[in-house]
mmCIF file of C-alpha atoms and ligand atoms in Angstrom:
data_model
loop_
_atom_site.group_PDB
_atom_site.id
_atom_site.type_symbol
_atom_site.label_atom_id
_atom_site.label_comp_id
_atom_site.label_asym_id
_atom_site.label_seq_id
_atom_site.Cartn_x
_atom_site.Cartn_y
_atom_site.Cartn_z
ATOM 1 C CA MET A 1 126.659 246.403 -0.803
ATOM 2 C CA PRO A 2 126.531 248.840 2.062
ATOM 3 C CA ASP A 3 123.430 251.084 2.128
ATOM 4 C CA ASP A 4 125.446 254.345 2.034
ATOM 5 C CA ILE A 5 126.542 253.754 -1.447
ATOM 6 C CA ILE A 6 125.163 256.280 -3.863
ATOM 7 C CA THR A 7 124.214 254.210 -6.987
ATOM 8 C CA GLN A 8 123.168 257.251 -8.981
ATOM 9 C CA SER A 9 125.625 260.094 -8.556
ATOM 10 C CA SER A 10 125.087 263.536 -10.019
ATOM 11 C CA ASP A 11 126.409 263.506 -13.541
ATOM 12 C CA ASP A 12 128.321 266.546 -12.750
ATOM 13 C CA GLN A 13 130.199 265.248 -9.763
ATOM 14 C CA GLY A 14 131.031 261.734 -11.070
ATOM 15 C CA ILE A 15 134.169 260.309 -9.841
ATOM 16 C CA LEU A 16 135.139 263.637 -8.216
ATOM 17 C CA SER A 17 132.339 263.191 -5.739
ATOM 18 C CA GLY A 18 133.720 262.529 -2.269
ATOM 19 C CA SER A 19 130.707 260.258 -1.515
ATOM 20 C CA CYS A 20 130.917 256.577 -1.739
ATOM 21 C CA LEU A 21 130.243 255.218 -5.112
ATOM 22 C CA PRO A 22 130.089 251.591 -6.362
ATOM 23 C CA ILE A 23 133.603 251.939 -7.731
ATOM 24 C CA ASP A 24 134.888 252.374 -4.224
ATOM 25 C CA GLN A 25 133.740 248.869 -3.249
ATOM 26 C CA GLU A 26 135.508 247.186 -6.205
ATOM 27 C CA PRO A 27 138.097 244.734 -4.887
ATOM 28 C CA GLU A 28 140.960 246.601 -6.550
ATOM 29 C CA ILE A 29 140.035 249.946 -4.968
ATOM 30 C CA LEU A 30 139.368 248.203 -1.596
ATOM 31 C CA SER A 31 142.913 246.637 -1.843
ATOM 32 C CA LEU A 32 144.387 250.046 -1.681
ATOM 33 C CA ARG A 33 142.889 250.807 1.790
ATOM 34 C CA PRO A 34 145.627 250.707 4.418
ATOM 35 C CA GLU A 35 144.960 248.013 7.014
ATOM 36 C CA ASN A 36 147.175 249.290 9.969
ATOM 37 C CA PHE A 37 148.539 252.612 11.227
ATOM 38 C CA SER A 38 152.022 251.929 9.667
ATOM 39 C CA ASP A 39 150.551 252.172 6.205
ATOM 40 C CA TYR A 40 148.162 255.075 6.914
ATOM 41 C CA ILE A 41 149.315 258.517 5.619
ATOM 42 C CA GLY A 42 148.222 261.820 6.993
ATOM 43 C CA GLN A 43 145.911 262.904 9.831
ATOM 44 C CA SER A 44 148.871 262.497 12.118
ATOM 45 C CA GLU A 45 147.258 263.963 15.263
ATOM 46 C CA ILE A 46 144.233 261.644 14.979
ATOM 47 C CA VAL A 47 146.482 258.666 14.394
ATOM 48 C CA GLU A 48 148.520 259.448 17.513
ATOM 49 C CA THR A 49 145.501 259.967 19.673
ATOM 50 C CA LEU A 50 144.152 256.506 18.494
ATOM 51 C CA LYS A 51 147.445 254.707 18.945
ATOM 52 C CA ILE A 52 147.695 255.856 22.535
ATOM 53 C CA ALA A 53 144.000 255.045 23.355
ATOM 54 C CA ILE A 54 144.507 251.504 21.751
ATOM 55 C CA GLN A 55 147.734 250.818 23.671
ATOM 56 C CA ALA A 56 146.307 251.948 26.913
ATOM 57 C CA ALA A 57 143.074 249.986 26.387
ATOM 58 C CA GLN A 58 145.129 246.883 25.637
ATOM 59 C CA GLN A 59 147.287 247.338 28.739
ATOM 60 C CA ARG A 60 144.124 247.475 30.840
ATOM 61 C CA LYS A 61 142.522 244.581 28.833
ATOM 62 C CA GLU A 62 139.573 246.866 27.922
ATOM 63 C CA PRO A 63 137.930 247.806 24.611
ATOM 64 C CA ILE A 64 138.730 251.387 23.634
ATOM 65 C CA ASP A 65 136.344 254.225 24.275
ATOM 66 C CA HIS A 66 133.604 254.810 21.687
ATOM 67 C CA VAL A 67 134.971 256.945 18.824
ATOM 68 C CA LEU A 68 133.184 259.553 16.682
ATOM 69 C CA PHE A 69 134.710 260.807 13.409
ATOM 70 C CA HIS A 70 133.525 263.880 11.708
ATOM 71 C CA GLY A 71 134.503 265.264 8.264
ATOM 72 C CA PRO A 72 133.627 265.371 4.636
ATOM 73 C CA PRO A 73 133.265 262.100 2.657
ATOM 74 C CA GLY A 74 136.363 260.270 1.353
ATOM 75 C CA LEU A 75 138.910 261.318 4.022
ATOM 76 C CA GLY A 76 139.210 257.909 5.759
ATOM 77 C CA LYS A 77 136.587 257.550 8.439
ATOM 78 C CA THR A 78 135.754 254.043 7.409
ATOM 79 C CA THR A 79 139.422 253.131 6.842
ATOM 80 C CA LEU A 80 140.221 254.413 10.381
ATOM 81 C CA ALA A 81 137.318 252.181 11.818
ATOM 82 C CA HIS A 82 138.847 249.173 10.142
ATOM 83 C CA ILE A 83 142.372 249.958 11.348
ATOM 84 C CA ILE A 84 141.145 250.388 14.852
ATOM 85 C CA ALA A 85 139.453 246.742 14.702
ATOM 86 C CA ASN A 86 142.698 245.322 13.180
ATOM 87 C CA GLU A 87 144.926 246.933 15.805
ATOM 88 C CA MET A 88 142.622 245.818 18.583
ATOM 89 C CA GLY A 89 142.443 242.265 17.154
ATOM 90 C CA GLY A 90 138.601 242.456 16.958
ATOM 91 C CA LYS A 91 136.082 241.909 14.179
ATOM 92 C CA ILE A 92 134.290 244.919 12.586
ATOM 93 C CA THR A 93 130.580 244.985 11.797
ATOM 94 C CA VAL A 94 129.713 247.805 9.341
ATOM 95 C CA THR A 95 126.224 249.518 9.086
ATOM 96 C CA SER A 96 124.825 252.923 8.594
ATOM 97 C CA GLY A 97 122.322 255.189 10.207
ATOM 98 C CA PRO A 98 119.733 254.957 7.462
ATOM 99 C CA ALA A 99 120.133 251.087 7.236
ATOM 100 C CA LEU A 100 118.987 250.818 10.842
ATOM 101 C CA ASP A 101 115.349 251.057 10.369
ATOM 102 C CA LYS A 102 114.058 249.674 13.470
ATOM 103 C CA GLY A 103 115.424 249.028 17.092
ATOM 104 C CA GLY A 104 115.422 245.316 16.353
ATOM 105 C CA ASP A 105 118.040 245.761 13.491
ATOM 106 C CA LEU A 106 120.435 247.392 15.979
ATOM 107 C CA ILE A 107 119.782 244.865 18.816
ATOM 108 C CA GLY A 108 120.428 242.106 16.184
ATOM 109 C CA LEU A 109 123.944 243.545 15.502
ATOM 110 C CA LEU A 110 124.706 244.430 19.165
ATOM 111 C CA THR A 111 123.979 240.846 20.504
ATOM 112 C CA HIS A 112 126.296 239.262 17.994
ATOM 113 C CA LEU A 113 129.306 241.441 19.061
ATOM 114 C CA GLU A 114 132.064 239.710 20.790
ATOM 115 C CA GLU A 115 134.422 241.238 23.478
ATOM 116 C CA GLY A 116 136.573 243.967 21.834
ATOM 117 C CA ASP A 117 134.589 244.067 18.489
ATOM 118 C CA ILE A 118 133.924 247.200 16.618
ATOM 119 C CA LEU A 119 130.443 248.357 15.488
ATOM 120 C CA PHE A 120 130.951 250.940 12.726
ATOM 121 C CA VAL A 121 127.850 253.176 12.099
ATOM 122 C CA ASP A 122 128.462 255.359 9.070
ATOM 123 C CA GLU A 123 126.227 258.486 8.646
ATOM 124 C CA ILE A 124 125.214 258.086 12.225
ATOM 125 C CA HIS A 125 123.333 261.408 12.138
ATOM 126 C CA ARG A 126 120.693 259.761 9.970
ATOM 127 C CA MET A 127 119.835 256.984 12.472
ATOM 128 C CA PRO A 128 116.195 257.175 13.469
ATOM 129 C CA LYS A 129 115.627 258.572 17.026
ATOM 130 C CA ALA A 130 113.796 255.462 18.146
ATOM 131 C CA VAL A 131 116.869 253.372 17.170
ATOM 132 C CA GLU A 132 119.211 255.885 18.786
ATOM 133 C CA GLU A 133 117.586 255.334 22.162
ATOM 134 C CA PHE A 134 118.681 251.621 22.199
ATOM 135 C CA LEU A 135 122.084 252.816 21.655
ATOM 136 C CA TYR A 136 122.418 254.795 24.961
ATOM 137 C CA PRO A 137 122.430 251.869 27.372
ATOM 138 C CA ALA A 138 124.387 249.811 24.946
ATOM 139 C CA MET A 139 127.182 252.511 24.821
ATOM 140 C CA GLU A 140 127.059 253.267 28.609
ATOM 141 C CA ASP A 141 126.396 249.961 30.342
ATOM 142 C CA PHE A 142 126.999 247.408 27.605
ATOM 143 C CA ALA A 143 123.290 246.404 27.969
ATOM 144 C CA VAL A 144 120.042 246.578 25.955
ATOM 145 C CA ASP A 145 116.573 246.895 27.445
ATOM 146 C CA PHE A 146 113.892 244.763 25.835
ATOM 147 C CA VAL A 147 110.361 246.051 26.685
ATOM 148 C CA PHE A 148 107.520 243.507 26.628
ATOM 149 C CA ASP A 149 103.908 244.455 26.347
ATOM 150 C CA LYS A 150 102.643 248.070 26.487
ATOM 151 C CA GLY A 151 101.140 250.447 28.968
ATOM 152 C CA PHE A 152 100.238 248.981 32.361
ATOM 153 C CA HIS A 153 101.632 245.593 31.463
ATOM 154 C CA ALA A 154 104.841 246.725 30.133
ATOM 155 C CA ARG A 155 107.859 244.938 31.579
ATOM 156 C CA SER A 156 111.525 245.402 30.663
ATOM 157 C CA HIS A 157 114.357 242.945 30.630
ATOM 158 C CA ARG A 158 118.044 243.943 30.517
ATOM 159 C CA TYR A 159 120.272 241.819 28.311
ATOM 160 C CA LYS A 160 124.012 242.137 28.932
ATOM 161 C CA LEU A 161 126.211 242.718 25.913
ATOM 162 C CA ASN A 162 129.843 241.971 25.359
ATOM 163 C CA ARG A 163 131.937 245.031 25.811
ATOM 164 C CA PHE A 164 132.443 246.622 22.246
ATOM 165 C CA THR A 165 133.513 249.829 20.841
ATOM 166 C CA LEU A 166 131.187 251.941 18.770
ATOM 167 C CA VAL A 167 132.749 253.968 15.918
ATOM 168 C CA GLY A 168 130.515 256.534 14.510
ATOM 169 C CA ALA A 169 131.078 258.639 11.341
ATOM 170 C CA THR A 170 129.202 261.691 10.306
ATOM 171 C CA THR A 171 129.510 264.566 7.777
ATOM 172 C CA ARG A 172 127.226 266.661 9.976
ATOM 173 C CA VAL A 173 128.177 266.667 13.631
ATOM 174 C CA GLY A 174 125.673 269.489 14.244
ATOM 175 C CA LEU A 175 122.739 267.066 13.449
ATOM 176 C CA LEU A 176 123.742 264.616 16.255
ATOM 177 C CA SER A 177 121.665 264.909 19.416
ATOM 178 C CA ALA A 178 123.656 266.010 22.532
ATOM 179 C CA PRO A 179 122.987 262.771 24.437
ATOM 180 C CA LEU A 180 124.441 260.749 21.595
ATOM 181 C CA ARG A 181 127.380 263.025 20.956
ATOM 182 C CA ASP A 182 128.237 263.003 24.766
ATOM 183 C CA ARG A 183 128.451 259.279 24.927
ATOM 184 C CA PHE A 184 131.695 259.160 22.694
ATOM 185 C CA GLY A 185 134.904 259.242 24.632
ATOM 186 C CA ILE A 186 136.911 260.332 21.611
ATOM 187 C CA PHE A 187 135.734 262.830 19.028
ATOM 188 C CA ARG A 188 137.997 263.861 16.095
ATOM 189 C CA SER A 189 137.340 265.890 12.921
ATOM 190 C CA LEU A 190 139.208 264.800 9.775
ATOM 191 C CA ASP A 191 140.469 267.484 7.551
ATOM 192 C CA PHE A 192 141.409 267.542 3.904
ATOM 193 C CA TYR A 193 144.902 266.160 3.210
ATOM 194 C CA ASN A 194 147.763 268.389 2.202
ATOM 195 C CA GLU A 195 149.403 267.896 -1.287
ATOM 196 C CA GLN A 196 152.542 266.274 0.202
ATOM 197 C CA ASP A 197 150.473 263.466 1.817
ATOM 198 C CA LEU A 198 148.378 263.035 -1.289
ATOM 199 C CA VAL A 199 151.565 262.618 -3.284
ATOM 200 C CA ILE A 200 152.707 259.771 -0.999
ATOM 201 C CA ILE A 201 149.278 258.257 -1.319
ATOM 202 C CA SER A 202 149.378 258.401 -5.098
ATOM 203 C CA ARG A 203 152.770 256.686 -5.200
ATOM 204 C CA ARG A 204 151.661 254.011 -2.620
ATOM 205 C CA SER A 205 148.527 253.348 -4.652
ATOM 206 C CA ALA A 206 150.372 253.269 -7.964
ATOM 207 C CA ALA A 207 152.838 250.766 -6.651
ATOM 208 C CA LEU A 208 150.018 248.542 -5.289
ATOM 209 C CA LEU A 209 148.286 248.701 -8.822
ATOM 210 C CA GLU A 210 151.644 248.011 -10.381
ATOM 211 C CA VAL A 211 151.602 251.120 -12.564
ATOM 212 C CA LYS A 212 154.504 253.397 -13.096
ATOM 213 C CA ILE A 213 154.111 257.058 -11.936
ATOM 214 C CA ASP A 214 156.768 259.712 -12.115
ATOM 215 C CA ASP A 215 157.259 262.535 -9.653
ATOM 216 C CA LYS A 216 155.465 265.231 -11.636
ATOM 217 C CA GLY A 217 152.641 262.786 -12.357
ATOM 218 C CA ALA A 218 152.168 262.100 -8.637
ATOM 219 C CA TRP A 219 152.153 265.867 -7.926
ATOM 220 C CA GLU A 220 149.650 266.566 -10.593
ATOM 221 C CA LEU A 221 147.327 263.812 -9.491
ATOM 222 C CA ALA A 222 147.598 265.062 -5.885
ATOM 223 C CA LYS A 223 146.810 268.654 -6.931
ATOM 224 C CA ARG A 224 143.630 267.578 -8.722
ATOM 225 C CA SER A 225 142.255 265.283 -5.974
ATOM 226 C CA ARG A 226 140.345 267.842 -3.882
ATOM 227 C CA GLY A 227 142.374 266.985 -0.741
ATOM 228 C CA THR A 228 140.729 263.475 -0.713
ATOM 229 C CA PRO A 229 142.502 260.121 -0.897
ATOM 230 C CA ARG A 230 139.320 258.429 -2.226
ATOM 231 C CA ILE A 231 139.506 260.725 -5.266
ATOM 232 C CA VAL A 232 143.333 260.001 -5.670
ATOM 233 C CA ASN A 233 142.532 256.251 -6.002
ATOM 234 C CA ARG A 234 139.553 256.775 -8.469
ATOM 235 C CA LEU A 235 141.473 259.278 -10.628
ATOM 236 C CA LEU A 236 144.536 256.946 -10.575
ATOM 237 C CA LYS A 237 142.398 254.216 -12.186
ATOM 238 C CA ARG A 238 141.187 256.617 -15.019
ATOM 239 C CA VAL A 239 144.725 257.935 -15.563
ATOM 240 C CA ARG A 240 146.139 254.474 -15.637
ATOM 241 C CA ASP A 241 143.668 253.470 -18.475
ATOM 242 C CA TYR A 242 144.571 256.596 -20.307
ATOM 243 C CA ALA A 243 148.345 256.067 -20.006
ATOM 244 C CA GLN A 244 147.967 252.391 -21.218
ATOM 245 C CA VAL A 245 145.929 253.319 -24.278
ATOM 246 C CA LYS A 246 147.308 256.730 -25.333
ATOM 247 C CA ALA A 247 150.775 256.760 -23.958
ATOM 248 C CA ASP A 248 153.536 254.100 -22.955
ATOM 249 C CA GLY A 249 151.776 253.125 -19.726
ATOM 250 C CA VAL A 250 153.790 255.512 -17.550
ATOM 251 C CA ILE A 251 151.738 258.127 -15.599
ATOM 252 C CA THR A 252 153.284 261.495 -16.175
ATOM 253 C CA LYS A 253 152.108 265.185 -15.653
ATOM 254 C CA GLU A 254 151.001 265.209 -19.373
ATOM 255 C CA THR A 255 148.922 261.951 -19.032
ATOM 256 C CA VAL A 256 147.309 263.100 -15.864
ATOM 257 C CA ASN A 257 146.320 266.491 -17.433
ATOM 258 C CA ALA A 258 145.023 264.908 -20.614
ATOM 259 C CA ALA A 259 143.110 262.203 -18.856
ATOM 260 C CA LEU A 260 141.542 264.442 -16.278
ATOM 261 C CA SER A 261 140.532 267.060 -18.908
ATOM 262 C CA LEU A 262 138.435 264.430 -20.448
ATOM 263 C CA GLU A 263 136.761 263.837 -16.946
ATOM 264 C CA GLY A 264 135.951 267.601 -16.590
ATOM 265 C CA VAL A 265 138.393 268.003 -13.713
ATOM 266 C CA ASP A 266 140.197 271.308 -13.803
ATOM 267 C CA GLU A 267 143.756 272.244 -12.467
ATOM 268 C CA LYS A 268 142.365 272.846 -9.071
ATOM 269 C CA GLY A 269 140.449 269.594 -9.096
ATOM 270 C CA LEU A 270 137.177 271.230 -9.423
ATOM 271 C CA THR A 271 134.278 269.420 -11.174
ATOM 272 C CA ASN A 272 131.423 270.731 -13.334
ATOM 273 C CA LEU A 273 129.180 270.909 -10.267
ATOM 274 C CA ASP A 274 131.826 272.845 -8.202
ATOM 275 C CA ARG A 275 132.069 275.295 -10.966
ATOM 276 C CA ARG A 276 128.375 275.670 -11.610
ATOM 277 C CA PHE A 277 127.869 276.220 -7.806
ATOM 278 C CA VAL A 278 130.295 279.162 -7.824
ATOM 279 C CA LYS A 279 129.005 280.536 -11.147
ATOM 280 C CA THR A 280 125.509 280.343 -9.804
ATOM 281 C CA ILE A 281 126.513 282.596 -6.853
ATOM 282 C CA ILE A 282 128.294 284.980 -9.218
ATOM 283 C CA GLU A 283 125.953 285.178 -12.111
ATOM 284 C CA PHE A 284 122.463 284.778 -10.450
ATOM 285 C CA TYR A 285 123.093 286.210 -7.106
ATOM 286 C CA ASN A 286 125.632 288.868 -7.908
ATOM 287 C CA GLY A 287 128.411 287.188 -5.873
ATOM 288 C CA GLY A 288 126.325 286.704 -2.814
ATOM 289 C CA PRO A 289 125.501 286.521 0.026
ATOM 290 C CA VAL A 290 122.863 283.965 -0.912
ATOM 291 C CA GLY A 291 121.241 281.081 1.021
ATOM 292 C CA ILE A 292 122.048 277.506 0.306
ATOM 293 C CA GLU A 293 118.381 276.653 -0.502
ATOM 294 C CA ALA A 294 118.336 279.294 -3.287
ATOM 295 C CA ILE A 295 121.583 277.808 -4.787
ATOM 296 C CA ALA A 296 120.156 274.311 -4.496
ATOM 297 C CA ALA A 297 116.877 275.391 -6.267
ATOM 298 C CA THR A 298 118.755 277.147 -9.076
ATOM 299 C CA LEU A 299 121.065 274.201 -9.590
ATOM 300 C CA GLN A 300 118.237 271.591 -9.114
ATOM 301 C CA GLU A 301 120.465 269.684 -6.816
ATOM 302 C CA GLU A 302 119.851 268.331 -3.228
ATOM 303 C CA THR A 303 120.767 270.757 -0.530
ATOM 304 C CA ASP A 304 122.387 267.963 1.392
ATOM 305 C CA THR A 305 124.745 266.999 -1.586
ATOM 306 C CA LEU A 306 125.815 270.735 -1.731
ATOM 307 C CA VAL A 307 126.463 270.984 2.003
ATOM 308 C CA ASP A 308 128.138 267.624 2.609
ATOM 309 C CA VAL A 309 130.037 267.078 -0.743
ATOM 310 C CA VAL A 310 130.494 270.309 -2.776
ATOM 311 C CA GLU A 311 130.848 273.071 -0.286
ATOM 312 C CA PRO A 312 133.484 271.745 2.249
ATOM 313 C CA TYR A 313 136.262 271.750 -0.381
ATOM 314 C CA LEU A 314 135.287 275.210 -1.882
ATOM 315 C CA LEU A 315 135.324 276.553 1.713
ATOM 316 C CA LYS A 316 138.739 275.082 2.386
ATOM 317 C CA ILE A 317 140.397 276.536 -0.641
ATOM 318 C CA GLY A 318 138.648 279.858 -0.003
ATOM 319 C CA PHE A 319 136.416 280.064 -3.129
ATOM 320 C CA ILE A 320 133.402 280.586 -1.140
ATOM 321 C CA ILE A 321 132.821 282.352 2.244
ATOM 322 C CA ARG A 322 130.023 281.432 4.674
ATOM 323 C CA THR A 323 128.420 284.484 6.339
ATOM 324 C CA SER A 324 125.383 284.855 8.550
ATOM 325 C CA SER A 325 123.467 286.074 5.545
ATOM 326 C CA GLY A 326 124.462 283.314 3.187
ATOM 327 C CA ARG A 327 127.337 282.171 0.794
ATOM 328 C CA LYS A 328 129.570 284.522 -1.070
ATOM 329 C CA ALA A 329 132.100 283.947 -3.923
ATOM 330 C CA SER A 330 135.673 285.099 -3.136
ATOM 331 C CA GLU A 331 137.964 287.053 -5.311
ATOM 332 C CA ALA A 332 140.024 283.891 -5.892
ATOM 333 C CA ALA A 333 136.880 282.183 -7.275
ATOM 334 C CA TYR A 334 136.179 285.033 -9.604
ATOM 335 C CA ARG A 335 139.731 284.906 -11.020
ATOM 336 C CA HIS A 336 139.814 281.063 -11.308
ATOM 337 C CA LEU A 337 136.620 281.166 -13.381
ATOM 338 C CA GLY A 338 137.879 284.025 -15.481
ATOM 339 C CA TYR A 339 135.631 286.830 -14.247
ATOM 340 C CA SER A 340 136.796 290.278 -13.867
ATOM 341 C CA VAL A 341 137.360 290.988 -10.232
ATOM 342 C CA GLN A 342 137.244 294.816 -10.962
ATOM 343 C CA LYS A 343 133.561 294.265 -12.135
ATOM 344 C CA LYS A 344 132.660 292.570 -8.907
ATOM 345 C CA LEU A 345 134.262 295.243 -6.788
ATOM 346 C CA PHE A 346 132.490 298.173 -8.558
ATOM 347 C CA GLN A 347 129.127 296.625 -8.655
HETATM 348 N N1 LIG B 1 144.453 255.162 0.768
HETATM 349 C C1 LIG B 1 143.413 255.905 1.082
HETATM 350 N N2 LIG B 1 143.610 256.700 2.156
HETATM 351 C C2 LIG B 1 144.948 256.413 2.548
HETATM 352 C C3 LIG B 1 145.698 256.856 3.550
HETATM 353 N N3 LIG B 1 145.271 257.798 4.394
HETATM 354 N N4 LIG B 1 146.972 256.370 3.660
HETATM 355 C C4 LIG B 1 147.408 255.428 2.719
HETATM 356 N N5 LIG B 1 146.660 255.009 1.727
HETATM 357 C C5 LIG B 1 145.429 255.419 1.618
#
């Protein structure tokens, strides 16, 4: 099981968490992952950039430039890395920043790569600095420098690597050091998917799982998935169970609504943790502005979880606003949670 998988998720976030959970590694869920560009829906500009880079590299008989993907969890960074490997006809080795404890771990992976292979490093911003330094010559010159002995007796030996492509993924590009960031030839940010694309993904996944879904059911599922394909696929499994046990097996708007109410997912796809986040700003901090550390302390949640998993979607739908003095709840958030907007404006 890859190291980035969160084995204990927050009770509140559950299957609505964008983060990778054990369920995402189940064969049935993995089978929904598109394997090439022709099956990949959404992120059209990124797909176009990658297709051109791959075609050009193949014509020149070179590996493609190193690629860095940035964006919230669940939007397809890992999927795109697998697709690049498939389209390039190379193998992919998957690891993550926190799993690379020592320089030796990384060297072991690098020396086993063949020409044109992909090394995928998830959460690359969490790679230790000492390991990162081995990556610089590997990315730039396709070489690693072994250092023997220390101090006066230190000698180094350069070991040639096969030409490979590093694909890095991060939820926090700001935490990447400039020397590492600058060594990627292609840098793209993935954005949340629009509802139309999520509807197509819902239909595609339902067809692969051999479950019937009608048009309104697909739209409702798309609406409640926080702009995130990974969440579409997780919710689809829950709704499939509900439709099988409580209805005639067909996924409709009604079965989606009933099944997802049981999961604590509201009409906008918000979870309990999302709602608690916004309510904390409104009730404890008078609508904000308030610093993220204060919100994390009140909620007794990790700041990183709030910044990486909870906030991006709330920012996207305009429920919170980030200002230089902290986070504020928007009027739309007040309305959605049933607070009087008048009350806020006159306070
Ligand atoms: N499943 C998960 N993400 C997908 C995507 N972008 N396109 C098609 N199916 C998906």
